[in-house]
mmCIF file of C-alpha atoms and ligand atoms in Angstrom:
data_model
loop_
_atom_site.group_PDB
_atom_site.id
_atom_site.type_symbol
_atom_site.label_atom_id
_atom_site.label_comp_id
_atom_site.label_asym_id
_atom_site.label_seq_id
_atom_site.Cartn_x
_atom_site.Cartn_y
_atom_site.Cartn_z
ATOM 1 C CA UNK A 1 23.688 1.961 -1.660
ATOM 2 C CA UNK A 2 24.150 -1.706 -2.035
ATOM 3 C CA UNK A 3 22.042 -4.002 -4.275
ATOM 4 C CA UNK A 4 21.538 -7.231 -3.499
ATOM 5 C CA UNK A 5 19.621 -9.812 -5.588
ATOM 6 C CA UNK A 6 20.449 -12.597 -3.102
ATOM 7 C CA UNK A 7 19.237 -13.745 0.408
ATOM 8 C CA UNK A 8 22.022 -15.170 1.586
ATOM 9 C CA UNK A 9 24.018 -11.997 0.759
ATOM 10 C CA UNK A 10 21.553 -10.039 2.493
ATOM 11 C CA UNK A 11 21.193 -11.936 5.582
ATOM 12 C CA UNK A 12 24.955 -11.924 5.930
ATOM 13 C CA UNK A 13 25.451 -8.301 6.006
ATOM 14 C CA UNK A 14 22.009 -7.333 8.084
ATOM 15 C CA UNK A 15 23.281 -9.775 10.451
ATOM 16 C CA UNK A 16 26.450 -7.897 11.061
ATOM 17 C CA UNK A 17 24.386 -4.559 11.390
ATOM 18 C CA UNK A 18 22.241 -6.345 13.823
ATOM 19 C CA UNK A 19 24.916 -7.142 15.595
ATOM 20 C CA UNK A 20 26.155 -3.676 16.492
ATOM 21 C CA UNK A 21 22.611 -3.140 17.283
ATOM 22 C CA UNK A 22 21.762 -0.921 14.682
ATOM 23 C CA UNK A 23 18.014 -0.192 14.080
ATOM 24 C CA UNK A 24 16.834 -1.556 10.685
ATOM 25 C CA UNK A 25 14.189 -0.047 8.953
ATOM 26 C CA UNK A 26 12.419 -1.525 5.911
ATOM 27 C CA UNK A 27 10.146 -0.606 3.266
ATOM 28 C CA UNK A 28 8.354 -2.955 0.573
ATOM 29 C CA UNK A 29 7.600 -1.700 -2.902
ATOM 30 C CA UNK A 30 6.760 -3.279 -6.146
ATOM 31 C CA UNK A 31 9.288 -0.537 -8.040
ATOM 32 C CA UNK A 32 8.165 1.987 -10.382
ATOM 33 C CA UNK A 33 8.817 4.375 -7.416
ATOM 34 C CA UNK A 34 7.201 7.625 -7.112
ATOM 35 C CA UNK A 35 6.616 10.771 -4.414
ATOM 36 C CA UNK A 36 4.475 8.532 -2.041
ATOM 37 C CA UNK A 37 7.410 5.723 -2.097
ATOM 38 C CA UNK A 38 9.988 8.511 -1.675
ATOM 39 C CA UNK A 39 8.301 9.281 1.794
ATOM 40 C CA UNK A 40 8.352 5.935 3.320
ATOM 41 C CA UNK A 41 11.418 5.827 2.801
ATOM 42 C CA UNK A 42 12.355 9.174 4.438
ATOM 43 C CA UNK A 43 10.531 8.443 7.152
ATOM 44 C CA UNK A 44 12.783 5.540 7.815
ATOM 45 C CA UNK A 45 16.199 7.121 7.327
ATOM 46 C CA UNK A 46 14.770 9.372 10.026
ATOM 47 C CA UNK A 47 13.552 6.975 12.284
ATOM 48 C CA UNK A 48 16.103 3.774 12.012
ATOM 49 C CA UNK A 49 19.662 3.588 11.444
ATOM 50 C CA UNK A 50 19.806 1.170 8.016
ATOM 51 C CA UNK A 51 17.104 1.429 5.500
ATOM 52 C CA UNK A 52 16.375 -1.608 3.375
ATOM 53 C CA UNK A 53 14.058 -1.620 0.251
ATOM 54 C CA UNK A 54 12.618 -4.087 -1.807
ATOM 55 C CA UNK A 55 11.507 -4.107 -5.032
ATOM 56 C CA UNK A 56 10.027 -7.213 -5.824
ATOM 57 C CA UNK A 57 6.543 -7.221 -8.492
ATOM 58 C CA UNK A 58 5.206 -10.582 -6.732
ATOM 59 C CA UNK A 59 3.243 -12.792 -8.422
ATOM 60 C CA UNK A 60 1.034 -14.026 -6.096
ATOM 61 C CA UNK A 61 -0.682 -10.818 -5.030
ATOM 62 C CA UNK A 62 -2.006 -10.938 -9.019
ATOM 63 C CA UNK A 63 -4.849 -12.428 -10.500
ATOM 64 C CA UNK A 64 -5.209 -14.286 -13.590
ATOM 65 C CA UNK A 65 -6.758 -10.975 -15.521
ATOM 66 C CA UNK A 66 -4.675 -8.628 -13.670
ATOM 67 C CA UNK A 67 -1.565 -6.380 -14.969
ATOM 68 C CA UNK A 68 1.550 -8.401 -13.668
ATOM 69 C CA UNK A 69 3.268 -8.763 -17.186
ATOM 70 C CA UNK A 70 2.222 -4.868 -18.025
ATOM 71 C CA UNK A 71 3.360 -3.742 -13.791
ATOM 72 C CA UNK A 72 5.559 -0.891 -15.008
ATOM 73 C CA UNK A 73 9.285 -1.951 -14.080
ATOM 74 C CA UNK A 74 11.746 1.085 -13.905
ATOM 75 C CA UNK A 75 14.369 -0.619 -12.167
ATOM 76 C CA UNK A 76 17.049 2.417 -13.301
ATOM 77 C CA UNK A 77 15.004 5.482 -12.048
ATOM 78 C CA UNK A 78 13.739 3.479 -8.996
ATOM 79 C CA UNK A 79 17.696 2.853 -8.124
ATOM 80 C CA UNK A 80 18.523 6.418 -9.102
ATOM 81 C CA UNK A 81 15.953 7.522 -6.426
ATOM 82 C CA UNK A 82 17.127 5.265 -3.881
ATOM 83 C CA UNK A 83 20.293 6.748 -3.792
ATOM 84 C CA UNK A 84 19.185 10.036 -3.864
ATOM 85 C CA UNK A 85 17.921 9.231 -0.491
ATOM 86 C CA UNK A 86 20.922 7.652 0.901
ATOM 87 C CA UNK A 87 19.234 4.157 0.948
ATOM 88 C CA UNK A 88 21.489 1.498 2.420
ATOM 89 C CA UNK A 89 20.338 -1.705 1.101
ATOM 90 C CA UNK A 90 18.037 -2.172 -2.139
ATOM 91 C CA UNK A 91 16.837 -5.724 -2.236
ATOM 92 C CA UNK A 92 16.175 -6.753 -5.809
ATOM 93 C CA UNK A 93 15.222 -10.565 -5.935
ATOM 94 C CA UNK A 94 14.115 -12.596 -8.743
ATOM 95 C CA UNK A 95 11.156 -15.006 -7.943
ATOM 96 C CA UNK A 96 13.240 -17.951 -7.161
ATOM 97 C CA UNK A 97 14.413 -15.880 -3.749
ATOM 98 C CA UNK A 98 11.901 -15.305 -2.594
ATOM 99 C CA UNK A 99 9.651 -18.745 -3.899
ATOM 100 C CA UNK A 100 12.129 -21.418 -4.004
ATOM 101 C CA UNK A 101 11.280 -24.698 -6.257
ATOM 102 C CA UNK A 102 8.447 -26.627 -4.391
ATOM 103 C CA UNK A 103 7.774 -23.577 -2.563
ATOM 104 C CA UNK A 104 3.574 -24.134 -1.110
ATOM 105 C CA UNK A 105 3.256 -22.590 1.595
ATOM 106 C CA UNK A 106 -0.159 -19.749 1.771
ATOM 107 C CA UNK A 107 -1.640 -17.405 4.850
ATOM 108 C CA UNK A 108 -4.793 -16.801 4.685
ATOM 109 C CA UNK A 109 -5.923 -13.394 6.670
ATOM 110 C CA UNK A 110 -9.229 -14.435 7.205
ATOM 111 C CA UNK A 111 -12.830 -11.906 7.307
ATOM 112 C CA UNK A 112 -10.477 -8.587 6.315
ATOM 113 C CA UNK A 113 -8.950 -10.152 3.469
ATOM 114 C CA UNK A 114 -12.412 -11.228 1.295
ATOM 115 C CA UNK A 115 -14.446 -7.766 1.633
ATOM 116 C CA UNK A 116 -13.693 -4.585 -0.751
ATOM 117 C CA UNK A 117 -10.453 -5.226 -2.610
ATOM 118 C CA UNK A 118 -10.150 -9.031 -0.897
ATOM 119 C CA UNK A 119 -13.483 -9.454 -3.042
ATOM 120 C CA UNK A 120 -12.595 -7.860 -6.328
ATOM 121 C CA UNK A 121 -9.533 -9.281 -6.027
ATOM 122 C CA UNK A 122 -10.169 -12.683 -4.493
ATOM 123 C CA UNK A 123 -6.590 -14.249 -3.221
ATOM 124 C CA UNK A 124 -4.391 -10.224 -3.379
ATOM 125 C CA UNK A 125 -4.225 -10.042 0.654
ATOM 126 C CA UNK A 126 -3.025 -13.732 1.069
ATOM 127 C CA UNK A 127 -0.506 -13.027 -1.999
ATOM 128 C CA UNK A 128 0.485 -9.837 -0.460
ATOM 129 C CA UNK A 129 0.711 -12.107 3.279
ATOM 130 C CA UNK A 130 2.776 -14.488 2.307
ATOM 131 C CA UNK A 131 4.980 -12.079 0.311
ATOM 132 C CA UNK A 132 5.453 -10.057 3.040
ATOM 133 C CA UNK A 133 5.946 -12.473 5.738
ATOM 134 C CA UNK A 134 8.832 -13.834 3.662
ATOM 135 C CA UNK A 135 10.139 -10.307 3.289
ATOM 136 C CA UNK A 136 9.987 -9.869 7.073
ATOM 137 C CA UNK A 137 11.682 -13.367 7.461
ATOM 138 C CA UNK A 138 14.347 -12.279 5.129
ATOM 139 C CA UNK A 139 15.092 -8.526 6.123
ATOM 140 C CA UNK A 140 13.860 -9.260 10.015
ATOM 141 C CA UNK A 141 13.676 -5.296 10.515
ATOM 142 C CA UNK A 142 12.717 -3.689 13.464
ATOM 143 C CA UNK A 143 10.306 -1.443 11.843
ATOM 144 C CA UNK A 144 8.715 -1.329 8.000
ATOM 145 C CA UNK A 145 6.635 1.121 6.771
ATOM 146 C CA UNK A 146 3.418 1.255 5.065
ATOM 147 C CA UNK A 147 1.649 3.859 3.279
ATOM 148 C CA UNK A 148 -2.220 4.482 4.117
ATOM 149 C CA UNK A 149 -2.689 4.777 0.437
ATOM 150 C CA UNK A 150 -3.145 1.119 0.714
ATOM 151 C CA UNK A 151 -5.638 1.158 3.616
ATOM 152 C CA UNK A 152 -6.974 -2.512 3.807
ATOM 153 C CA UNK A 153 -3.503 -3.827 2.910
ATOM 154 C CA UNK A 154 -2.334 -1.590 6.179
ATOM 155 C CA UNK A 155 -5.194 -2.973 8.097
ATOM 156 C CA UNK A 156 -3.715 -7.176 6.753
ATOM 157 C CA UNK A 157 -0.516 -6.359 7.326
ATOM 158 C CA UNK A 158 -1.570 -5.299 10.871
ATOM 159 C CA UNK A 159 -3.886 -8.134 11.594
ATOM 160 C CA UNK A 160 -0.889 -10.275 10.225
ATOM 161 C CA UNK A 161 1.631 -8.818 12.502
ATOM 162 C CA UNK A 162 -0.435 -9.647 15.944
ATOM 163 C CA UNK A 163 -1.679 -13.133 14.482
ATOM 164 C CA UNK A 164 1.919 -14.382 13.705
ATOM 165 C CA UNK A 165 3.343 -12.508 16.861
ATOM 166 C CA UNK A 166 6.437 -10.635 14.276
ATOM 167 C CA UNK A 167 8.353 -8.939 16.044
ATOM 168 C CA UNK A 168 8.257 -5.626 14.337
ATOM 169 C CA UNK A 169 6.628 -2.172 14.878
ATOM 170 C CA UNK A 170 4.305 -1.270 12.060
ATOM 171 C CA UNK A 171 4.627 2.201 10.658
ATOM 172 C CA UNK A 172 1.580 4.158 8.577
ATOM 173 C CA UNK A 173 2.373 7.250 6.235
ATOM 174 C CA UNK A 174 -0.115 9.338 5.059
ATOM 175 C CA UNK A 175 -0.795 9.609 1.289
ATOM 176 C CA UNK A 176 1.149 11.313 -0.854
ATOM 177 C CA UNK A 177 -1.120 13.417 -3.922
ATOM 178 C CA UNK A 178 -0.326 15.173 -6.581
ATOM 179 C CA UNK A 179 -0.984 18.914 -6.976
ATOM 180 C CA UNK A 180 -4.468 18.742 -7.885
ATOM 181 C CA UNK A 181 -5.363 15.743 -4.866
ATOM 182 C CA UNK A 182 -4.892 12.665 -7.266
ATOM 183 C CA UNK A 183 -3.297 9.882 -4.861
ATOM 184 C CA UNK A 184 -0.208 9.078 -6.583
ATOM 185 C CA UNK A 185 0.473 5.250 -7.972
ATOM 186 C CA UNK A 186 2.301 3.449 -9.929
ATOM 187 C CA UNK A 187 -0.516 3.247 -12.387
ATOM 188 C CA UNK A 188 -1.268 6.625 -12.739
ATOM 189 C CA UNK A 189 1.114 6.478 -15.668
ATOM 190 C CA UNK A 190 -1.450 4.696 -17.362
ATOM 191 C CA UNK A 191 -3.814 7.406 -17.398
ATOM 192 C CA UNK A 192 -4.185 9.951 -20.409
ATOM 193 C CA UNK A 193 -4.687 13.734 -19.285
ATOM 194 C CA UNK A 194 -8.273 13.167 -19.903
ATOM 195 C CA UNK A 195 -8.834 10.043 -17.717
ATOM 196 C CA UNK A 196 -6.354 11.967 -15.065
ATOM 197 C CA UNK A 197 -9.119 15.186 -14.491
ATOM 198 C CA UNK A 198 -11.674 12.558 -14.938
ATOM 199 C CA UNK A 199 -10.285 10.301 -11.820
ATOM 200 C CA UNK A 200 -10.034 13.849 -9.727
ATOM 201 C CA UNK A 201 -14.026 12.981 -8.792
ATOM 202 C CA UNK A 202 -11.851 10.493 -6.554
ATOM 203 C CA UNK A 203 -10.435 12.811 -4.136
ATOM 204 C CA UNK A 204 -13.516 15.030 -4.439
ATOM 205 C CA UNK A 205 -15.612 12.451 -3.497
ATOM 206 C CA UNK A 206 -13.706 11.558 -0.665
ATOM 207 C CA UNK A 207 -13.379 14.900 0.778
ATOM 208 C CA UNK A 208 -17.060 15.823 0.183
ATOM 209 C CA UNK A 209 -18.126 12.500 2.310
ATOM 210 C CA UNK A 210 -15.895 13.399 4.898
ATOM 211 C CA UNK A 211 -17.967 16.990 5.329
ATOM 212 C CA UNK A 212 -20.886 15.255 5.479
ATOM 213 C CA UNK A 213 -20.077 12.949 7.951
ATOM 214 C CA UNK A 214 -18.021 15.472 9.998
ATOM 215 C CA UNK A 215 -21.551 17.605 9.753
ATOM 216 C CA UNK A 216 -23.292 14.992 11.370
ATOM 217 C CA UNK A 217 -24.748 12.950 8.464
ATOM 218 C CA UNK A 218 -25.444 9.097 9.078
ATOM 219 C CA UNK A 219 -22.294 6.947 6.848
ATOM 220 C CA UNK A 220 -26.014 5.570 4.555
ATOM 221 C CA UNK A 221 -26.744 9.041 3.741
ATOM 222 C CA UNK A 222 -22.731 10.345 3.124
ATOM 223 C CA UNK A 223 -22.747 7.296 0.999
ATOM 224 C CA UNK A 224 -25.923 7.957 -1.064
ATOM 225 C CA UNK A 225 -24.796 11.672 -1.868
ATOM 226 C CA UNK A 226 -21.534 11.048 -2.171
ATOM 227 C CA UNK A 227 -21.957 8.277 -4.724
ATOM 228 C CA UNK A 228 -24.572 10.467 -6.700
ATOM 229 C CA UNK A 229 -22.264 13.330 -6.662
ATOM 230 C CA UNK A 230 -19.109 10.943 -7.801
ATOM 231 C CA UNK A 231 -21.741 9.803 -10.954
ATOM 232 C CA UNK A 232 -22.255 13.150 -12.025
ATOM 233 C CA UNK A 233 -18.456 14.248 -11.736
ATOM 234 C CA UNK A 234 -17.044 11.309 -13.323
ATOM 235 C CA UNK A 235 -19.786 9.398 -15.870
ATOM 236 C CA UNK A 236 -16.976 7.462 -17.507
ATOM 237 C CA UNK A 237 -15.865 5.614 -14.644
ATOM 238 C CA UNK A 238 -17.347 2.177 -12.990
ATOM 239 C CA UNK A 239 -17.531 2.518 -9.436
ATOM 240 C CA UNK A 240 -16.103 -0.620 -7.990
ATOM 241 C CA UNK A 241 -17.234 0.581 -4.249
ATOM 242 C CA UNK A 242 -17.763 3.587 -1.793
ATOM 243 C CA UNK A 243 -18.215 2.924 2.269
ATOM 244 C CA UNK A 244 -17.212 4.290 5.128
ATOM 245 C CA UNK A 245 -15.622 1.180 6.920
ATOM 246 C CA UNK A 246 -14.360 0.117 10.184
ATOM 247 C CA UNK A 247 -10.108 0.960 10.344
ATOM 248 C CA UNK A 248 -9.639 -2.494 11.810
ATOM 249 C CA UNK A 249 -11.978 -4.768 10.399
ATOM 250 C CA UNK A 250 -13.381 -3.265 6.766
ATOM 251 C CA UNK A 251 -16.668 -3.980 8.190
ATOM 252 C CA UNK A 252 -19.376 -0.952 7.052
ATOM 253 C CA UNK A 253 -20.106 1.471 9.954
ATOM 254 C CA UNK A 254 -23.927 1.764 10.545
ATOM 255 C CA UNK A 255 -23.087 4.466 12.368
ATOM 256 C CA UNK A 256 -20.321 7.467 13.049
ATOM 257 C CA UNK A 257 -19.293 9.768 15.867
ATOM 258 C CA UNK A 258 -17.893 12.704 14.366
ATOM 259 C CA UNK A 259 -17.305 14.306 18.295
ATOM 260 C CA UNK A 260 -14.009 11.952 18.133
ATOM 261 C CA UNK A 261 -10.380 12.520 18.546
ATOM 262 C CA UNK A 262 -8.565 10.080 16.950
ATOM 263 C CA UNK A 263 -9.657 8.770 13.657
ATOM 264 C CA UNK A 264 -12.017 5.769 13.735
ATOM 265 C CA UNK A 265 -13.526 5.218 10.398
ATOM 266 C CA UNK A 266 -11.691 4.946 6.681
ATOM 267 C CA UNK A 267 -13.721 6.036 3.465
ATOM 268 C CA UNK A 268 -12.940 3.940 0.639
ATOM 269 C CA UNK A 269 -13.601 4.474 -2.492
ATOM 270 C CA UNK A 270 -12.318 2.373 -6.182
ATOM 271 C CA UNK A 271 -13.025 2.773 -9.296
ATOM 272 C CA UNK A 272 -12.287 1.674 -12.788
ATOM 273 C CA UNK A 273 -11.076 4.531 -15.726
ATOM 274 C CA UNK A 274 -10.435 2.363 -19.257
ATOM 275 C CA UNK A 275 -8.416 -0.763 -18.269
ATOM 276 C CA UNK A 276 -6.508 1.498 -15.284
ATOM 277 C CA UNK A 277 -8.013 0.826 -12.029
ATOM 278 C CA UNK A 278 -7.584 3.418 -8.249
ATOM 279 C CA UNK A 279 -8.158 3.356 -5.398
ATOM 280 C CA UNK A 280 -8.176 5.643 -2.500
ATOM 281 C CA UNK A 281 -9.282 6.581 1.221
ATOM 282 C CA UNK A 282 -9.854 9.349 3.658
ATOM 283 C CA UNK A 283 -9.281 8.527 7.619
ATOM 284 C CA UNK A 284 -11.827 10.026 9.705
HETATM 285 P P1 LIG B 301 3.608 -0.750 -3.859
HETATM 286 O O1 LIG B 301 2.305 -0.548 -4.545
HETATM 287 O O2 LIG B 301 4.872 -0.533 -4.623
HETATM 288 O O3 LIG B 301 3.616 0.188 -2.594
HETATM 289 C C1 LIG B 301 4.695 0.167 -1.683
HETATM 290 C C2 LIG B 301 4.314 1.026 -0.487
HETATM 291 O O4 LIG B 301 4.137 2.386 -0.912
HETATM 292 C C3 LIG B 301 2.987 0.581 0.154
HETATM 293 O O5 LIG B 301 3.118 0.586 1.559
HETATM 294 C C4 LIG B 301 2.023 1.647 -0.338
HETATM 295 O O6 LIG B 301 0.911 1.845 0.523
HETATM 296 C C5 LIG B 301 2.913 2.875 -0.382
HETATM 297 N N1 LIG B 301 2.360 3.920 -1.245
HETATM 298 C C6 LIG B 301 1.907 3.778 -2.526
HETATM 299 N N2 LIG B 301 1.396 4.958 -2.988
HETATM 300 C C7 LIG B 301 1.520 5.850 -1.968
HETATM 301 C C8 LIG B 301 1.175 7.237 -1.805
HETATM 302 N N3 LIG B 301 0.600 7.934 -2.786
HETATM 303 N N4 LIG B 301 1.455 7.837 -0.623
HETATM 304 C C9 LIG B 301 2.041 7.126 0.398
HETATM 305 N N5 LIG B 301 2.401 5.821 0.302
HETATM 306 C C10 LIG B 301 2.144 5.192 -0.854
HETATM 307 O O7 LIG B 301 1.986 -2.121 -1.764
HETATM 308 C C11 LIG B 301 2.782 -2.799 -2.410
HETATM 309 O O8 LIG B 301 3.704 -2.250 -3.278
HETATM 310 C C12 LIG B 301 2.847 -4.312 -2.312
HETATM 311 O O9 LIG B 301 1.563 -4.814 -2.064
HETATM 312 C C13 LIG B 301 3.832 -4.817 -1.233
HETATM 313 C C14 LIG B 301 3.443 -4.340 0.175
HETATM 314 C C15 LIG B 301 5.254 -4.358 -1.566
HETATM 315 C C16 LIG B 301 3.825 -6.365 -1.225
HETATM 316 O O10 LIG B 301 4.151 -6.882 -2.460
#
């Protein structure tokens, strides 16, 4: 694996792969690389011929009261993984890369991007936007990959992909979980053993909603038990939000058709244990 901390340097040996048309896959992380990393980036050493990943904790996607100077940053394990996997190129920029000096440029999603997460974190999609469009600019892969862990970032990064015409094939992996059904994150590790059997109501939750809507139950009445049953599981934790949204738009479904195929509805769910905050979803 090579590291590169430099644009330039990376441009100038993608654009030699490129040229033998090799297939370049990439996948965006903020480090502190776990399980649910690990299979994006499997998935794209099986599907493309060069695998590039970035780690780059990026600024913008963080609020003023959120954990940017606490982000865990594991730079020596995450490489150790990497090569593990066989990873070709590990992009490791510092801030000036990838926001030059005067840089003042935003993208602004629009409905998706101030709903659920967009409104407890007003401004994360448009940091996570314009990081990523500059990542795309930079790496120009043919395909990156994106884990459904992160539904409504999945469902931006789509949106962004057809409004800005990019030129690359958007991948979704399913979520990785621990043994017991916890989603795994990077800020897990904050959690003591306590908080982690507490936060378990989370998958629970989700998987009891999905029953009821899969039994016929109207998304107002999965939401009402499920949300009483998620009280009585976990009483420590605040309860940011529960819905059963649209994939697409993060709009609430008034209604669901469980006699489907293909999955047309997400449950969401986040939720706040001491100063660590999940989140999680269940397609349906
Ligand atoms: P990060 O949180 O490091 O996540 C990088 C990628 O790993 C995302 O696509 C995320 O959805 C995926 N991922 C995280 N946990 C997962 C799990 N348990 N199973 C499967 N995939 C999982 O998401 C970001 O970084 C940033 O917002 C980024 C896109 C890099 C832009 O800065």
């Amino acid at each position: 694996m090579r590291t590169i901390p430099t644009t330039p340097d990376l441009r100038n040996a993608l654009d030699n792969l490129r040229k033998q048309d090799k297939r370049i896959g990439f996948v965006p992380t903020m480090g502190a690389l776990h399980e649910g990393h690990r299979s994006l980036v499997k998935m794209s050493k099986q599907q493309t011929d060069v695998t590039v990943v970035s780690i780059f904790v990026n600024p913008t996607q963080f609020g003023p009261n959120e954990d940017f100077s606490r982000y865990p940053r594991t730079i020596e394990a995450d490489e150790s993984i990497l090569i593990d996997e066989e990873v070709d190129f590990l992009f490791l920029p510092e801030v000036d890369q990838i926001y030059p000096a005067g840089h003042s440029s935003s993208i602004h999603i629009g409905p998706i991007s101030s709903v659920f997460e967009g409104a407890i974190r007003p401004g994360h999609f448009d940091g996570v936007a314009i990081v990523v469009s500059i990542l795309f600019n930079i790496v120009q892969p043919n395909v990156a990959f994106f884990g459904q862990k992160d539904a409504q970032q999945l469902a931006v990064i789509r949106k962004l992909i057809r409004d800005f015409a990019f030129p690359i094939d958007i991948i979704a992996s399913p979520t990785i979980r621990d043994e017991n059904g916890l989603a795994l994150s990077s800020r897990n590790r904050y959690l003591s053993e306590n908080e982690k059997n507490e936060a378990l109501a989370i998958p629970t939750m989700l998987f009891l909603a999905k029953d009821l809507l899969m039994n016929g139950q109207s998304p107002a009445d999965a939401k009402m038990a499920s949300t009483l049953e998620f009280q009585r599981l976990a009483p420590n934790m605040k309860l940011d939000y529960l819905d059963i949204v649209d994939n697409e738009t993060f709009q609430p479904k008034s209604s669901f058709d469980n006699r489907q195929n293909s999955p047309s509805a997400t449950i969401i769910i986040a939720a706040r244990i001491g100063a660590t905050r999940l989140i999680d979803n269940l397609l349906i």
